[in-house]
Structure formats: structure tokens, C-alpha cells
Amino acid sequence: MAQPGGGGRGVGAPRGVAATTTDSAYASHMTEHRHGREILEPLLEEGRALREMIPEVYRGFARLSAAAMAPGALDAVSKELIALALAVSLRCDGCIAAHARGAALAGATREQVAEAIGVAILLDGGPGTVYGPRAYDAFCDFVAERERRDVTE
């Protein structure tokens, strides 16, 4: 099913995904490549040795992160959306996974995340159409975890 004005792309699909692609086929394609927890967990393990060698750098980064992400004039959701959009533009898979998780935990909606990624695509051009879907896929993984937790609690 083609998206109106979408140049023959499937509904919700990025450039290069055929017009015959359905939402479920696109969703299936996206779930073949995880961009959430599957990115974060190896990074934590890989970073352990370096954190042990330069602990002050990591503590300083943690303090900077806490200060930048603390609620103020912008709420936590807004800050995570900004960080996620920047992660897309920077093409940083670890940043995408971290801020997709942060956005999910802060209570961002799928619509908010999609719009923030849309702004990143506007400013980043073609690479945004590659990393934007990765960010949305990661967010959807983490928000699904949050929703499952909410149901069981």
C-alpha cells in the first residue's frame, strides 16, 4: 500500500522499501534488526575495562548527563526527545538505544518519538532515513517492555 505523496514507498517505510511493503512486513523487517537492548548490553560489557582505567572521566560524564537531563524548563520527555533526535543525526547506535530507552521510561508516546525523528530527518537528510527507523525501532522495543510491566503491576 503506497503512502500518499510517498513516492511509491510502503506505508511508514523509509525510502528504498517497495510500495508493496505492508505495515506488517515492514514491522517484521524492523524486528529482524534490534536497535535497543541488543546494542546497550554489549556496550556496557565492552566499556567496563575502560571505565576501570578512567573512572573520573566516566563519573564526570555521568554528572554532566544527570545535570543536562534533570527536569527544569524542559521536562524529561522533551529532553529525551531532543537527545534521541540528536542521536539520529550523530548516527550513534549506542546513543539511539540509550535515549530510546530514556524516552520510553520518561513516558514519551510513539507519536512524539516519530515527530522528533522527523525533525532529525529534516535536518540530517538521507542518513536520517537510515538512523531514524533504527531509533523508532529501539523506542518501540523499550516502550513495549514498559507497557508489559505496566500490565503486570
Coordinates of C-alpha atoms in Angstrom, one line a residue:
M1 CA 0.0 0.0 0.0
A2 CA 1.6 3.2 -1.1
Q3 CA 1.8 6.2 1.2
P4 CA 0.1 9.3 -0.3
G5 CA 2.7 11.5 -1.8
G6 CA 5.3 9.0 -0.6
G7 CA 6.9 8.3 -3.9
G8 CA 5.8 4.7 -4.0
R9 CA 7.1 3.7 -0.6
G10 CA 5.2 1.4 1.6
V11 CA 3.2 2.8 4.5
G12 CA 5.5 4.1 7.1
A13 CA 8.5 2.7 5.2
P14 CA 11.7 4.6 4.5
R15 CA 13.0 5.3 1.0
G16 CA 14.0 2.1 -0.7
V17 CA 11.3 -0.1 0.8
A18 CA 9.0 -1.2 -2.0
A19 CA 5.5 0.1 -2.5
T20 CA 4.2 -3.4 -2.0
T21 CA 5.5 -3.5 1.5
T22 CA 2.7 -3.7 4.1
D23 CA 2.9 -2.3 7.6
S24 CA 3.3 -5.8 9.0
A25 CA 6.0 -6.7 6.5
Y26 CA 7.8 -3.5 7.4
A27 CA 7.4 -4.2 11.1
S28 CA 8.7 -7.7 10.6
H29 CA 11.7 -6.3 8.7
M30 CA 12.4 -3.8 11.5
T31 CA 12.2 -6.5 14.2
E32 CA 14.9 -8.6 12.4
H33 CA 17.4 -5.8 13.4
R34 CA 17.2 -4.9 17.0
H35 CA 18.5 -1.5 18.0
G36 CA 17.6 -1.3 21.7
R37 CA 18.8 -3.7 24.4
E38 CA 20.8 -5.7 21.9
I39 CA 23.0 -2.6 21.4
L40 CA 23.2 -1.4 25.1
E41 CA 24.1 -4.7 26.8
P42 CA 27.3 -5.4 24.7
L43 CA 28.4 -1.7 25.1
L44 CA 28.1 -2.0 28.9
E45 CA 30.3 -5.1 28.9
E46 CA 32.8 -3.7 26.4
G47 CA 33.1 -0.4 28.3
R48 CA 33.8 -2.0 31.7
A49 CA 37.6 -2.2 31.2
L50 CA 37.8 1.4 30.0
R51 CA 35.6 2.6 32.9
E52 CA 38.0 0.9 35.3
M53 CA 41.0 2.7 33.7
I54 CA 39.5 6.2 33.6
P55 CA 36.8 6.3 36.3
E56 CA 36.9 10.0 36.8
V57 CA 36.1 10.6 33.2
Y58 CA 33.1 8.3 33.4
R59 CA 32.0 9.9 36.7
G60 CA 32.3 13.3 35.2
F61 CA 30.2 12.2 32.2
A62 CA 27.6 10.7 34.5
R63 CA 27.3 14.0 36.4
L64 CA 27.1 16.0 33.2
S65 CA 24.4 13.7 31.9
A66 CA 22.4 13.9 35.2
A67 CA 22.6 17.7 35.1
A68 CA 21.6 18.1 31.5
M69 CA 18.7 15.6 31.7
A70 CA 17.4 16.9 35.1
P71 CA 13.9 18.4 34.8
G72 CA 13.9 22.2 34.5
A73 CA 12.3 24.5 32.0
L74 CA 12.1 21.3 29.8
D75 CA 10.5 18.1 31.2
A76 CA 12.2 14.7 31.0
V77 CA 10.2 13.6 27.9
S78 CA 11.3 16.8 26.0
K79 CA 14.9 16.3 26.9
E80 CA 14.9 12.6 25.9
L81 CA 13.2 13.5 22.5
I82 CA 15.9 16.1 21.9
A83 CA 18.6 13.6 22.8
L84 CA 17.1 10.9 20.6
A85 CA 16.8 13.3 17.6
L86 CA 20.5 14.3 18.1
A87 CA 21.5 10.6 18.3
V88 CA 19.9 10.0 14.9
S89 CA 21.8 13.0 13.4
L90 CA 25.0 11.8 15.0
R91 CA 24.4 8.3 13.7
C92 CA 25.3 6.9 17.2
D93 CA 23.6 3.5 17.7
G94 CA 24.5 3.4 21.4
C95 CA 23.1 6.9 21.9
I96 CA 20.0 5.9 20.0
A97 CA 19.4 2.9 22.2
A98 CA 20.1 4.8 25.4
H99 CA 17.8 7.7 24.6
A100 CA 15.1 5.4 23.1
R101 CA 15.1 3.7 26.5
G102 CA 15.1 7.0 28.2
A103 CA 12.2 8.3 26.2
A104 CA 10.2 5.2 26.9
L105 CA 10.9 5.3 30.6
A106 CA 10.0 9.1 30.7
G107 CA 6.6 8.3 29.2
A108 CA 7.1 9.5 25.6
T109 CA 4.5 8.3 23.1
R110 CA 5.1 6.7 19.8
E111 CA 3.7 9.8 18.1
Q112 CA 6.1 12.1 20.0
V113 CA 9.1 10.0 19.1
A114 CA 8.1 9.7 15.5
E115 CA 7.8 13.5 15.2
A116 CA 11.1 14.1 16.9
I117 CA 12.7 11.7 14.5
G118 CA 11.0 13.5 11.6
V119 CA 12.8 16.7 12.7
A120 CA 16.1 14.9 12.8
I121 CA 15.4 13.6 9.2
L122 CA 14.6 17.1 8.1
L123 CA 17.9 18.4 9.4
D124 CA 20.0 15.4 8.6
G125 CA 18.8 14.4 5.2
G126 CA 19.4 10.9 3.8
P127 CA 21.3 9.4 6.8
G128 CA 18.3 10.3 8.9
T129 CA 16.2 8.0 6.9
V130 CA 18.5 5.1 7.9
Y131 CA 19.1 6.0 11.6
G132 CA 15.5 7.4 12.2
P133 CA 13.9 3.9 11.7
R134 CA 16.6 2.4 14.0
A135 CA 15.7 4.9 16.7
Y136 CA 12.0 4.3 16.3
D137 CA 12.5 0.5 16.4
A138 CA 14.6 0.9 19.6
F139 CA 12.0 3.1 21.2
C140 CA 9.2 0.6 20.3
D141 CA 11.2 -2.2 21.9
F142 CA 11.6 -0.3 25.1
V143 CA 8.0 1.1 25.3
A144 CA 6.7 -2.4 24.7
E145 CA 8.8 -3.5 27.8
R146 CA 7.3 -0.6 29.8
E147 CA 3.7 -1.5 28.6
R148 CA 4.2 -5.1 29.6
R149 CA 5.5 -4.0 33.0
D150 CA 2.5 -1.7 33.5
V151 CA 0.1 -4.5 32.7
T152 CA 1.7 -6.9 35.2
E153 CA 2.0 -4.3 38.0

